[in-house]
Structures are given as structure tokens and as C-alpha cells.
Amino acid sequence: MPTNIKADRRVENDWWAQPIPPNVEWGDGFYCETAQIFRFMRSRLQPAVKLGRYVSCYAGCSFAIGPKGRVDVGDYTLLNGALLMAEERITIGKYCLISWNVGIADSDFHPIDPALRRADAVALNPFTRRKKRPPIGSRPVTIGDNVWIGMNAILLKGVTVGENSVVAAGAVVSRDVPANVVVAGNPARVVRRF
């Protein structure tokens, strides 16, 4: 089936010079607005990103995938400006709509402990000798089928969003969301059931 990706893994008419990384797989009908969305791919897994049939990824998206991270996206899901940050795993179901500036993270990316956070800042500084970063916890994020996540929502590590649910714009999801509900607020709470 048609896609706008050429045989050399470059997006047709793309302003970004790099091809889609070799550890990204996709199904028939995949649409990618620009390969620039994969600029922060660091994963060494094969595949690191697996996109289902007829997945659409628009220019505002970003796959920030760590060395051991993986992202799986189900058929007919639309990612329009979402930031996916995976150190371990993010799984998104089929028929999902994920809006602008949605952040989905399976890790805190920095230690909570002040002393360890200081050591992390030193280890990450590009002008000092690289030191080993302190350990940072991660837990997978799972989003069920037919979920709509509104703009500027944030999903934090370890959460599961049940099928058919809606995460309202600006919501901060720090606990599991059951199926067939709307959640809103910070922290996100159920405001409606279907």
C-alpha cells in the first residue's frame, strides 16, 4: 500500500536531510511528514519503533528514545505534535488520537534525590569529562485502543490508559485511567463515564 517513504527511507519532499533510522519499522499506508521527528533516536533495539498500518506522524512529533527504549504504535493512530520519551517502553493502541504538545514519558529522566540530581547534572554537562549517570527508574506506559489525548496533556511513567478513554487538554496523568472515561485536571481525575 502507498506511503510517502522512498526506498532509501527518505520522506518525499522532506526538508530534513537524514533518512528514517533503520530500526524504525512501519506498516502499509504509514504517513510521515518529516524524518526529523526521529532526530533524538538513540535506541539500539531492533526494532526500536514499530508503527502499525496507516499510522500518521506529523512534523511536531518527536521520538526521544533512549538506548534501551522502544515504542509500539497501533494501526490508524494519529500523532500530531506528540513527544514520546521512552527509556523502557511506550505502547499505544489502535485508532488513537494524540494531539499537540502531548508529553508521554516512561521515566523521570533525572533522579529525584538532590545529591544524585547534582551528580546527574555534572555527568550530562558537555564541557566536563563524562561521568556515569546515576540510576534512573522507569516504568512502561500503556495506552489502550481508541484513546484521545488532548493537547498539552502529560502522561507520566507507569500509567495505563484504558480503551475508549479521553484525556482532556492539559491533564497530568500520574495514575492509571480506567476504560470508558474522561479524565481532566492536575492530577487527572475522572470527570465523566461512558
Short mmCIF file of N, CA, C and O in Angstrom, two decimals, residues 23-158:
data_model
loop_
_atom_site.label_atom_id
_atom_site.label_comp_id
_atom_site.label_asym_id
_atom_site.label_seq_id
_atom_site.Cartn_x
_atom_site.Cartn_y
_atom_site.Cartn_z
N ASN A 23 16.17 1.25 12.47
CA ASN A 23 15.45 0.48 13.49
C ASN A 23 14.03 0.98 13.73
O ASN A 23 13.42 0.73 14.76
N VAL A 24 13.49 1.70 12.74
CA VAL A 24 12.08 2.09 12.73
C VAL A 24 11.38 1.23 11.68
O VAL A 24 11.81 1.18 10.52
N GLU A 25 10.31 0.54 12.08
CA GLU A 25 9.51 -0.28 11.16
C GLU A 25 8.11 0.29 11.06
O GLU A 25 7.61 0.85 12.02
N TRP A 26 7.48 0.13 9.89
CA TRP A 26 6.12 0.63 9.71
C TRP A 26 5.34 -0.27 8.78
O TRP A 26 5.90 -1.00 7.98
N GLY A 27 4.00 -0.18 8.92
CA GLY A 27 3.09 -0.95 8.08
C GLY A 27 2.63 -0.16 6.88
O GLY A 27 3.00 1.00 6.68
N ASP A 28 1.79 -0.80 6.09
CA ASP A 28 1.22 -0.17 4.89
C ASP A 28 0.55 1.15 5.23
O ASP A 28 -0.07 1.30 6.29
N GLY A 29 0.65 2.10 4.33
CA GLY A 29 -0.06 3.36 4.47
C GLY A 29 0.49 4.30 5.51
O GLY A 29 -0.16 5.29 5.86
N PHE A 30 1.71 4.05 6.02
CA PHE A 30 2.33 4.94 7.01
C PHE A 30 2.57 6.31 6.37
O PHE A 30 3.07 6.42 5.26
N TYR A 31 2.19 7.38 7.09
CA TYR A 31 2.46 8.74 6.64
C TYR A 31 3.38 9.41 7.63
O TYR A 31 3.11 9.44 8.83
N CYS A 32 4.47 9.97 7.10
CA CYS A 32 5.44 10.70 7.92
C CYS A 32 5.68 12.04 7.27
O CYS A 32 6.07 12.10 6.09
N GLU A 33 5.43 13.12 7.97
CA GLU A 33 5.61 14.45 7.39
C GLU A 33 7.08 14.81 7.22
O GLU A 33 7.46 15.47 6.26
N THR A 34 7.93 14.37 8.16
CA THR A 34 9.37 14.62 8.07
C THR A 34 10.11 13.60 8.93
O THR A 34 9.67 13.26 10.03
N ALA A 35 11.26 13.15 8.44
CA ALA A 35 12.09 12.22 9.22
C ALA A 35 12.74 12.91 10.41
O ALA A 35 13.31 12.25 11.28
N GLN A 36 12.63 14.22 10.49
CA GLN A 36 13.19 14.98 11.61
C GLN A 36 12.57 14.55 12.94
O GLN A 36 13.18 14.72 13.98
N ILE A 37 11.39 13.95 12.92
CA ILE A 37 10.75 13.51 14.16
C ILE A 37 11.55 12.42 14.86
O ILE A 37 11.35 12.17 16.04
N PHE A 38 12.50 11.80 14.15
CA PHE A 38 13.34 10.75 14.74
C PHE A 38 14.73 11.25 15.12
O PHE A 38 15.62 10.45 15.38
N ARG A 39 14.94 12.55 15.18
CA ARG A 39 16.28 13.09 15.42
C ARG A 39 16.86 12.74 16.79
O ARG A 39 18.07 12.78 16.97
N PHE A 40 16.02 12.40 17.76
CA PHE A 40 16.51 12.06 19.10
C PHE A 40 16.49 10.56 19.36
O PHE A 40 16.51 10.11 20.50
N MET A 41 16.47 9.77 18.31
CA MET A 41 16.51 8.30 18.45
C MET A 41 17.92 7.87 18.87
O MET A 41 18.89 8.15 18.19
N ARG A 42 17.99 7.18 20.01
CA ARG A 42 19.27 6.65 20.48
C ARG A 42 19.19 5.14 20.71
O ARG A 42 20.17 4.51 21.08
N SER A 43 18.03 4.57 20.53
CA SER A 43 17.82 3.16 20.84
C SER A 43 18.68 2.26 19.96
O SER A 43 18.84 2.50 18.77
N ARG A 44 19.20 1.22 20.60
CA ARG A 44 19.97 0.21 19.88
C ARG A 44 19.13 -1.03 19.60
O ARG A 44 19.62 -2.01 19.05
N LEU A 45 17.86 -1.02 20.00
CA LEU A 45 16.99 -2.17 19.77
C LEU A 45 16.57 -2.25 18.31
O LEU A 45 16.52 -1.25 17.61
N GLN A 46 16.25 -3.46 17.89
CA GLN A 46 15.75 -3.69 16.53
C GLN A 46 14.46 -4.50 16.62
O GLN A 46 14.52 -5.66 16.96
N PRO A 47 13.30 -3.94 16.37
CA PRO A 47 13.07 -2.53 16.09
C PRO A 47 12.97 -1.71 17.38
O PRO A 47 12.59 -2.24 18.42
N ALA A 48 13.27 -0.44 17.28
CA ALA A 48 13.10 0.48 18.41
C ALA A 48 11.73 1.14 18.35
O ALA A 48 11.12 1.42 19.37
N VAL A 49 11.26 1.39 17.14
CA VAL A 49 9.93 1.96 16.93
C VAL A 49 9.22 1.08 15.91
O VAL A 49 9.76 0.79 14.84
N LYS A 50 8.01 0.65 16.27
CA LYS A 50 7.20 -0.16 15.37
C LYS A 50 5.86 0.54 15.22
O LYS A 50 5.11 0.69 16.18
N LEU A 51 5.59 0.98 13.98
CA LEU A 51 4.39 1.74 13.67
C LEU A 51 3.46 0.86 12.84
O LEU A 51 3.88 0.30 11.83
N GLY A 52 2.21 0.77 13.25
CA GLY A 52 1.24 -0.07 12.57
C GLY A 52 0.82 0.48 11.22
O GLY A 52 1.34 1.48 10.73
N ARG A 53 -0.18 -0.15 10.65
CA ARG A 53 -0.72 0.25 9.35
C ARG A 53 -1.47 1.58 9.48
O ARG A 53 -2.20 1.80 10.42
N TYR A 54 -1.25 2.43 8.51
CA TYR A 54 -1.95 3.72 8.39
C TYR A 54 -1.75 4.63 9.61
O TYR A 54 -2.62 5.42 9.95
N VAL A 55 -0.59 4.53 10.22
CA VAL A 55 -0.22 5.48 11.28
C VAL A 55 0.20 6.77 10.61
O VAL A 55 0.87 6.76 9.57
N SER A 56 -0.18 7.92 11.21
CA SER A 56 0.20 9.24 10.69
C SER A 56 1.02 9.96 11.74
O SER A 56 0.58 10.10 12.89
N CYS A 57 2.21 10.43 11.34
CA CYS A 57 3.10 11.19 12.23
C CYS A 57 3.39 12.54 11.60
O CYS A 57 4.02 12.61 10.54
N TYR A 58 2.94 13.60 12.24
CA TYR A 58 3.11 14.94 11.70
C TYR A 58 4.35 15.61 12.28
O TYR A 58 4.94 15.16 13.25
N ALA A 59 4.74 16.75 11.68
CA ALA A 59 6.03 17.38 11.91
C ALA A 59 6.31 17.73 13.37
O ALA A 59 7.45 17.72 13.78
N GLY A 60 5.32 18.04 14.16
CA GLY A 60 5.58 18.41 15.54
C GLY A 60 5.93 17.26 16.46
O GLY A 60 6.28 17.47 17.62
N CYS A 61 5.86 16.03 15.96
CA CYS A 61 6.17 14.86 16.80
C CYS A 61 7.67 14.76 17.07
O CYS A 61 8.48 15.28 16.32
N SER A 62 8.00 14.04 18.14
CA SER A 62 9.39 13.76 18.43
C SER A 62 9.49 12.43 19.16
O SER A 62 8.82 12.24 20.18
N PHE A 63 10.30 11.54 18.62
CA PHE A 63 10.57 10.25 19.26
C PHE A 63 11.92 10.37 19.95
O PHE A 63 12.97 10.26 19.30
N ALA A 64 11.92 10.62 21.25
CA ALA A 64 13.15 10.70 22.04
C ALA A 64 13.31 9.36 22.75
O ALA A 64 12.78 9.15 23.84
N ILE A 65 14.03 8.45 22.11
CA ILE A 65 14.10 7.07 22.56
C ILE A 65 15.52 6.77 23.03
O ILE A 65 16.49 6.91 22.26
N GLY A 66 15.65 6.37 24.31
CA GLY A 66 16.95 6.05 24.88
C GLY A 66 17.52 4.74 24.35
O GLY A 66 16.85 4.01 23.61
N PRO A 67 18.75 4.40 24.74
CA PRO A 67 19.45 3.23 24.20
C PRO A 67 18.70 1.91 24.32
O PRO A 67 18.85 1.03 23.49
N LYS A 68 17.89 1.76 25.37
CA LYS A 68 17.13 0.52 25.56
C LYS A 68 15.63 0.74 25.41
O LYS A 68 14.83 -0.09 25.81
N GLY A 69 15.23 1.87 24.84
CA GLY A 69 13.83 2.23 24.73
C GLY A 69 13.16 1.67 23.49
O GLY A 69 13.81 1.38 22.49
N ARG A 70 11.83 1.53 23.59
CA ARG A 70 11.04 1.02 22.47
C ARG A 70 9.66 1.68 22.50
O ARG A 70 9.09 1.90 23.57
N VAL A 71 9.12 1.94 21.31
CA VAL A 71 7.77 2.49 21.16
C VAL A 71 7.03 1.64 20.14
O VAL A 71 7.56 1.36 19.06
N ASP A 72 5.80 1.22 20.48
CA ASP A 72 4.92 0.50 19.57
C ASP A 72 3.64 1.31 19.42
O ASP A 72 3.05 1.71 20.42
N VAL A 73 3.22 1.53 18.17
CA VAL A 73 2.02 2.32 17.88
C VAL A 73 1.10 1.48 17.01
O VAL A 73 1.52 0.96 15.97
N GLY A 74 -0.17 1.36 17.40
CA GLY A 74 -1.14 0.53 16.70
C GLY A 74 -1.68 1.17 15.44
O GLY A 74 -1.52 2.38 15.19
N ASP A 75 -2.37 0.36 14.65
CA ASP A 75 -2.95 0.77 13.36
C ASP A 75 -3.86 2.00 13.50
O ASP A 75 -4.58 2.15 14.49
N TYR A 76 -3.84 2.84 12.48
CA TYR A 76 -4.72 4.00 12.33
C TYR A 76 -4.59 5.03 13.46
O TYR A 76 -5.51 5.80 13.71
N THR A 77 -3.46 5.05 14.14
CA THR A 77 -3.24 6.05 15.18
C THR A 77 -2.61 7.29 14.57
O THR A 77 -1.76 7.20 13.69
N LEU A 78 -3.05 8.45 15.04
CA LEU A 78 -2.55 9.73 14.56
C LEU A 78 -1.77 10.42 15.68
O LEU A 78 -2.28 10.58 16.79
N LEU A 79 -0.52 10.77 15.38
CA LEU A 79 0.34 11.51 16.31
C LEU A 79 0.57 12.89 15.70
O LEU A 79 1.24 13.02 14.68
N ASN A 80 0.01 13.90 16.32
CA ASN A 80 0.07 15.25 15.78
C ASN A 80 0.77 16.16 16.78
O ASN A 80 0.14 16.85 17.56
N GLY A 81 2.10 16.13 16.78
CA GLY A 81 2.85 17.01 17.67
C GLY A 81 3.15 16.42 19.03
O GLY A 81 3.49 17.14 19.95
N ALA A 82 3.07 15.11 19.19
CA ALA A 82 3.33 14.46 20.47
C ALA A 82 4.82 14.25 20.69
O ALA A 82 5.57 13.99 19.75
N LEU A 83 5.25 14.30 21.94
CA LEU A 83 6.61 13.99 22.35
C LEU A 83 6.59 12.67 23.10
O LEU A 83 5.98 12.56 24.17
N LEU A 84 7.23 11.64 22.52
CA LEU A 84 7.29 10.31 23.13
C LEU A 84 8.70 10.10 23.65
O LEU A 84 9.66 10.06 22.87
N MET A 85 8.84 9.98 24.98
CA MET A 85 10.14 9.84 25.62
C MET A 85 10.21 8.48 26.30
O MET A 85 9.58 8.27 27.34
N ALA A 86 10.95 7.56 25.69
CA ALA A 86 10.97 6.18 26.18
C ALA A 86 12.38 5.74 26.54
O ALA A 86 13.26 5.70 25.68
N GLU A 87 12.58 5.43 27.79
CA GLU A 87 13.82 4.77 28.23
C GLU A 87 13.59 3.26 28.30
O GLU A 87 14.52 2.49 28.25
N GLU A 88 12.33 2.86 28.45
CA GLU A 88 11.97 1.45 28.53
C GLU A 88 10.96 1.10 27.44
O GLU A 88 11.32 0.53 26.42
N ARG A 89 9.67 1.48 27.64
CA ARG A 89 8.67 1.12 26.64
C ARG A 89 7.42 1.99 26.75
O ARG A 89 6.89 2.21 27.84
N ILE A 90 6.94 2.42 25.58
CA ILE A 90 5.65 3.08 25.45
C ILE A 90 4.87 2.28 24.41
O ILE A 90 5.37 2.03 23.31
N THR A 91 3.64 1.89 24.78
CA THR A 91 2.78 1.15 23.87
C THR A 91 1.50 1.95 23.68
O THR A 91 0.83 2.30 24.66
N ILE A 92 1.17 2.23 22.42
CA ILE A 92 -0.03 2.99 22.08
C ILE A 92 -0.89 2.09 21.21
O ILE A 92 -0.42 1.50 20.24
N GLY A 93 -2.18 2.01 21.54
CA GLY A 93 -3.10 1.12 20.83
C GLY A 93 -3.50 1.62 19.45
O GLY A 93 -2.96 2.58 18.92
N LYS A 94 -4.52 0.96 18.91
CA LYS A 94 -5.07 1.29 17.59
C LYS A 94 -6.09 2.43 17.71
O LYS A 94 -6.73 2.60 18.75
N TYR A 95 -6.25 3.17 16.63
CA TYR A 95 -7.28 4.21 16.49
C TYR A 95 -7.17 5.32 17.54
O TYR A 95 -8.17 5.91 17.93
N CYS A 96 -5.96 5.61 17.97
CA CYS A 96 -5.76 6.68 18.97
C CYS A 96 -5.51 8.01 18.29
O CYS A 96 -4.96 8.08 17.18
N LEU A 97 -5.91 9.09 18.95
CA LEU A 97 -5.66 10.45 18.51
C LEU A 97 -4.85 11.14 19.59
O LEU A 97 -5.33 11.30 20.72
N ILE A 98 -3.63 11.54 19.25
CA ILE A 98 -2.74 12.16 20.24
C ILE A 98 -2.34 13.52 19.71
O ILE A 98 -1.72 13.65 18.66
N SER A 99 -2.69 14.56 20.46
CA SER A 99 -2.67 15.93 19.98
C SER A 99 -1.35 16.65 20.25
O SER A 99 -0.40 16.10 20.78
N TRP A 100 -1.37 17.95 19.89
CA TRP A 100 -0.21 18.82 20.02
C TRP A 100 0.32 18.90 21.44
O TRP A 100 -0.44 19.02 22.40
N ASN A 101 1.64 18.87 21.54
CA ASN A 101 2.38 19.07 22.79
C ASN A 101 2.03 18.06 23.88
O ASN A 101 2.26 18.32 25.06
N VAL A 102 1.48 16.92 23.50
CA VAL A 102 1.27 15.86 24.48
C VAL A 102 2.63 15.26 24.81
O VAL A 102 3.42 14.96 23.92
N GLY A 103 2.92 15.13 26.09
CA GLY A 103 4.17 14.51 26.53
C GLY A 103 3.87 13.16 27.17
O GLY A 103 3.05 13.07 28.08
N ILE A 104 4.52 12.11 26.67
CA ILE A 104 4.37 10.77 27.23
C ILE A 104 5.76 10.29 27.62
O ILE A 104 6.64 10.17 26.76
N ALA A 105 5.98 10.04 28.91
CA ALA A 105 7.31 9.69 29.40
C ALA A 105 7.25 8.48 30.31
O ALA A 105 6.44 8.43 31.22
N ASP A 106 8.11 7.51 30.06
CA ASP A 106 8.17 6.32 30.91
C ASP A 106 9.25 6.41 31.99
O ASP A 106 9.56 5.45 32.65
N SER A 107 9.83 7.59 32.16
CA SER A 107 10.91 7.79 33.13
C SER A 107 10.85 9.23 33.63
O SER A 107 10.28 10.10 32.98
N ASP A 108 11.49 9.47 34.78
CA ASP A 108 11.64 10.84 35.27
C ASP A 108 12.80 11.54 34.55
O ASP A 108 12.92 12.75 34.59
N PHE A 109 13.71 10.77 33.96
CA PHE A 109 14.87 11.23 33.21
C PHE A 109 15.96 11.87 34.04
O PHE A 109 17.06 12.10 33.55
N HIS A 110 15.68 12.17 35.29
CA HIS A 110 16.69 12.66 36.21
C HIS A 110 16.32 12.15 37.59
O HIS A 110 15.14 11.92 37.88
N PRO A 111 17.29 11.98 38.48
CA PRO A 111 16.98 11.48 39.83
C PRO A 111 16.17 12.49 40.64
O PRO A 111 16.28 13.70 40.46
N ILE A 112 15.36 11.97 41.53
CA ILE A 112 14.59 12.81 42.45
C ILE A 112 15.47 13.29 43.60
O ILE A 112 15.39 14.44 44.03
N ASP A 113 16.33 12.42 44.09
CA ASP A 113 17.24 12.74 45.20
C ASP A 113 18.15 13.92 44.82
O ASP A 113 18.80 13.89 43.77
N PRO A 114 18.24 14.98 45.66
CA PRO A 114 19.02 16.17 45.30
C PRO A 114 20.50 15.88 45.01
O PRO A 114 21.04 16.43 44.05
N ALA A 115 21.15 15.05 45.82
CA ALA A 115 22.57 14.76 45.59
C ALA A 115 22.78 14.01 44.27
O ALA A 115 23.71 14.30 43.51
N LEU A 116 21.90 13.05 43.99
CA LEU A 116 22.02 12.32 42.74
C LEU A 116 21.69 13.20 41.54
O LEU A 116 22.30 13.07 40.47
N ARG A 117 20.77 14.12 41.73
CA ARG A 117 20.42 15.05 40.65
C ARG A 117 21.61 15.96 40.33
O ARG A 117 21.89 16.26 39.16
N ARG A 118 22.33 16.38 41.36
CA ARG A 118 23.53 17.20 41.16
C ARG A 118 24.57 16.40 40.37
O ARG A 118 25.17 16.90 39.41
N ALA A 119 24.78 15.15 40.75
CA ALA A 119 25.73 14.29 40.05
C ALA A 119 25.29 14.08 38.59
O ALA A 119 26.13 14.03 37.68
N ASP A 120 24.00 13.99 38.36
CA ASP A 120 23.48 13.81 37.02
C ASP A 120 23.75 15.05 36.16
O ASP A 120 24.13 14.95 34.99
N ALA A 121 23.58 16.24 36.76
CA ALA A 121 23.85 17.48 36.03
C ALA A 121 25.31 17.55 35.61
O ALA A 121 25.63 17.96 34.49
N VAL A 122 26.21 17.11 36.47
CA VAL A 122 27.64 17.10 36.14
C VAL A 122 27.91 16.08 35.03
O VAL A 122 28.62 16.36 34.06
N ALA A 123 27.32 14.90 35.14
CA ALA A 123 27.54 13.85 34.14
C ALA A 123 27.03 14.26 32.76
O ALA A 123 27.60 13.86 31.74
N LEU A 124 25.98 15.06 32.71
CA LEU A 124 25.39 15.47 31.43
C LEU A 124 26.03 16.71 30.82
O LEU A 124 25.79 17.01 29.65
N ASN A 125 26.86 17.41 31.56
CA ASN A 125 27.47 18.62 31.05
C ASN A 125 28.45 18.29 29.92
O ASN A 125 29.36 17.50 30.10
N PRO A 126 28.28 18.91 28.75
CA PRO A 126 29.14 18.57 27.61
C PRO A 126 30.58 19.07 27.74
O PRO A 126 31.45 18.63 27.00
N PHE A 127 30.86 19.95 28.69
CA PHE A 127 32.21 20.52 28.81
C PHE A 127 33.02 19.92 29.96
O PHE A 127 34.12 20.37 30.24
N THR A 128 32.48 18.94 30.63
CA THR A 128 33.25 18.23 31.67
C THR A 128 33.46 16.80 31.19
O THR A 128 32.77 16.31 30.31
N ARG A 129 34.44 16.14 31.79
CA ARG A 129 34.67 14.74 31.43
C ARG A 129 33.43 13.94 31.77
O ARG A 129 32.88 14.07 32.86
N ARG A 130 32.99 13.15 30.82
CA ARG A 130 31.78 12.35 31.03
C ARG A 130 31.95 11.40 32.20
O ARG A 130 32.91 10.66 32.28
N LYS A 131 30.99 11.46 33.09
CA LYS A 131 30.91 10.53 34.21
C LYS A 131 29.66 9.70 34.02
O LYS A 131 28.74 10.09 33.31
N LYS A 132 29.62 8.58 34.69
CA LYS A 132 28.45 7.73 34.60
C LYS A 132 27.28 8.39 35.33
O LYS A 132 27.43 8.90 36.43
N ARG A 133 26.11 8.36 34.67
CA ARG A 133 24.92 8.92 35.28
C ARG A 133 24.42 8.01 36.40
O ARG A 133 24.54 6.79 36.33
N PRO A 134 23.80 8.58 37.43
CA PRO A 134 23.17 7.77 38.47
C PRO A 134 21.99 6.99 37.89
O PRO A 134 21.43 7.38 36.86
N PRO A 135 21.60 5.90 38.54
CA PRO A 135 20.45 5.14 38.02
C PRO A 135 19.16 5.96 38.08
O PRO A 135 18.94 6.74 39.00
N ILE A 136 18.34 5.76 37.06
CA ILE A 136 17.07 6.48 36.95
C ILE A 136 15.98 5.45 36.69
O ILE A 136 16.09 4.65 35.76
N GLY A 137 14.94 5.47 37.49
CA GLY A 137 13.87 4.50 37.36
C GLY A 137 12.97 4.78 36.17
O GLY A 137 12.79 5.92 35.76
N SER A 138 12.43 3.71 35.59
CA SER A 138 11.45 3.84 34.52
C SER A 138 10.41 2.75 34.68
O SER A 138 10.68 1.71 35.27
N ARG A 139 9.22 3.03 34.17
CA ARG A 139 8.13 2.04 34.14
C ARG A 139 7.34 2.26 32.86
O ARG A 139 7.06 3.40 32.49
N PRO A 140 6.96 1.19 32.17
CA PRO A 140 6.28 1.33 30.88
C PRO A 140 4.97 2.11 30.97
O PRO A 140 4.30 2.11 32.00
N VAL A 141 4.63 2.75 29.86
CA VAL A 141 3.35 3.45 29.69
C VAL A 141 2.57 2.68 28.64
O VAL A 141 3.10 2.34 27.59
N THR A 142 1.28 2.42 28.93
CA THR A 142 0.42 1.70 28.01
C THR A 142 -0.85 2.50 27.76
O THR A 142 -1.53 2.89 28.72
N ILE A 143 -1.16 2.71 26.49
CA ILE A 143 -2.37 3.43 26.10
C ILE A 143 -3.22 2.46 25.29
O ILE A 143 -2.76 1.90 24.30
N GLY A 144 -4.46 2.25 25.73
CA GLY A 144 -5.35 1.30 25.06
C GLY A 144 -5.85 1.81 23.73
O GLY A 144 -5.54 2.92 23.28
N ASP A 145 -6.68 0.99 23.08
CA ASP A 145 -7.25 1.33 21.77
C ASP A 145 -8.27 2.47 21.89
O ASP A 145 -8.96 2.61 22.91
N ASN A 146 -8.37 3.27 20.81
CA ASN A 146 -9.38 4.31 20.67
C ASN A 146 -9.34 5.35 21.79
O ASN A 146 -10.36 5.81 22.29
N VAL A 147 -8.14 5.75 22.18
CA VAL A 147 -7.94 6.77 23.22
C VAL A 147 -7.66 8.10 22.54
O VAL A 147 -6.93 8.17 21.55
N TRP A 148 -8.25 9.16 23.07
CA TRP A 148 -7.99 10.51 22.60
C TRP A 148 -7.28 11.26 23.71
O TRP A 148 -7.79 11.34 24.84
N ILE A 149 -6.11 11.83 23.39
CA ILE A 149 -5.34 12.60 24.36
C ILE A 149 -5.26 14.03 23.84
O ILE A 149 -4.68 14.28 22.78
N GLY A 150 -5.85 14.96 24.59
CA GLY A 150 -5.92 16.37 24.17
C GLY A 150 -4.61 17.11 24.33
O GLY A 150 -3.71 16.69 25.07
N MET A 151 -4.50 18.25 23.66
CA MET A 151 -3.24 18.98 23.62
C MET A 151 -2.75 19.37 25.02
O MET A 151 -3.53 19.61 25.94
N ASN A 152 -1.43 19.36 25.13
CA ASN A 152 -0.71 19.74 26.35
C ASN A 152 -0.91 18.79 27.52
O ASN A 152 -0.52 19.11 28.64
N ALA A 153 -1.52 17.64 27.30
CA ALA A 153 -1.64 16.64 28.37
C ALA A 153 -0.28 15.99 28.59
O ALA A 153 0.57 15.95 27.69
N ILE A 154 -0.08 15.48 29.81
CA ILE A 154 1.17 14.82 30.17
C ILE A 154 0.82 13.47 30.79
O ILE A 154 -0.01 13.40 31.72
N LEU A 155 1.45 12.41 30.29
CA LEU A 155 1.30 11.07 30.86
C LEU A 155 2.64 10.66 31.44
O LEU A 155 3.66 10.65 30.73
N LEU A 156 2.64 10.33 32.73
CA LEU A 156 3.88 10.02 33.43
C LEU A 156 4.14 8.53 33.52
O LEU A 156 3.26 7.71 33.24
N LYS A 157 5.33 8.18 33.94
CA LYS A 157 5.79 6.79 33.93
C LYS A 157 4.84 5.86 34.68
O LYS A 157 4.23 6.23 35.69
N GLY A 158 4.70 4.66 34.12
CA GLY A 158 3.96 3.60 34.77
C GLY A 158 2.46 3.64 34.60
O GLY A 158 1.76 2.75 35.10
#
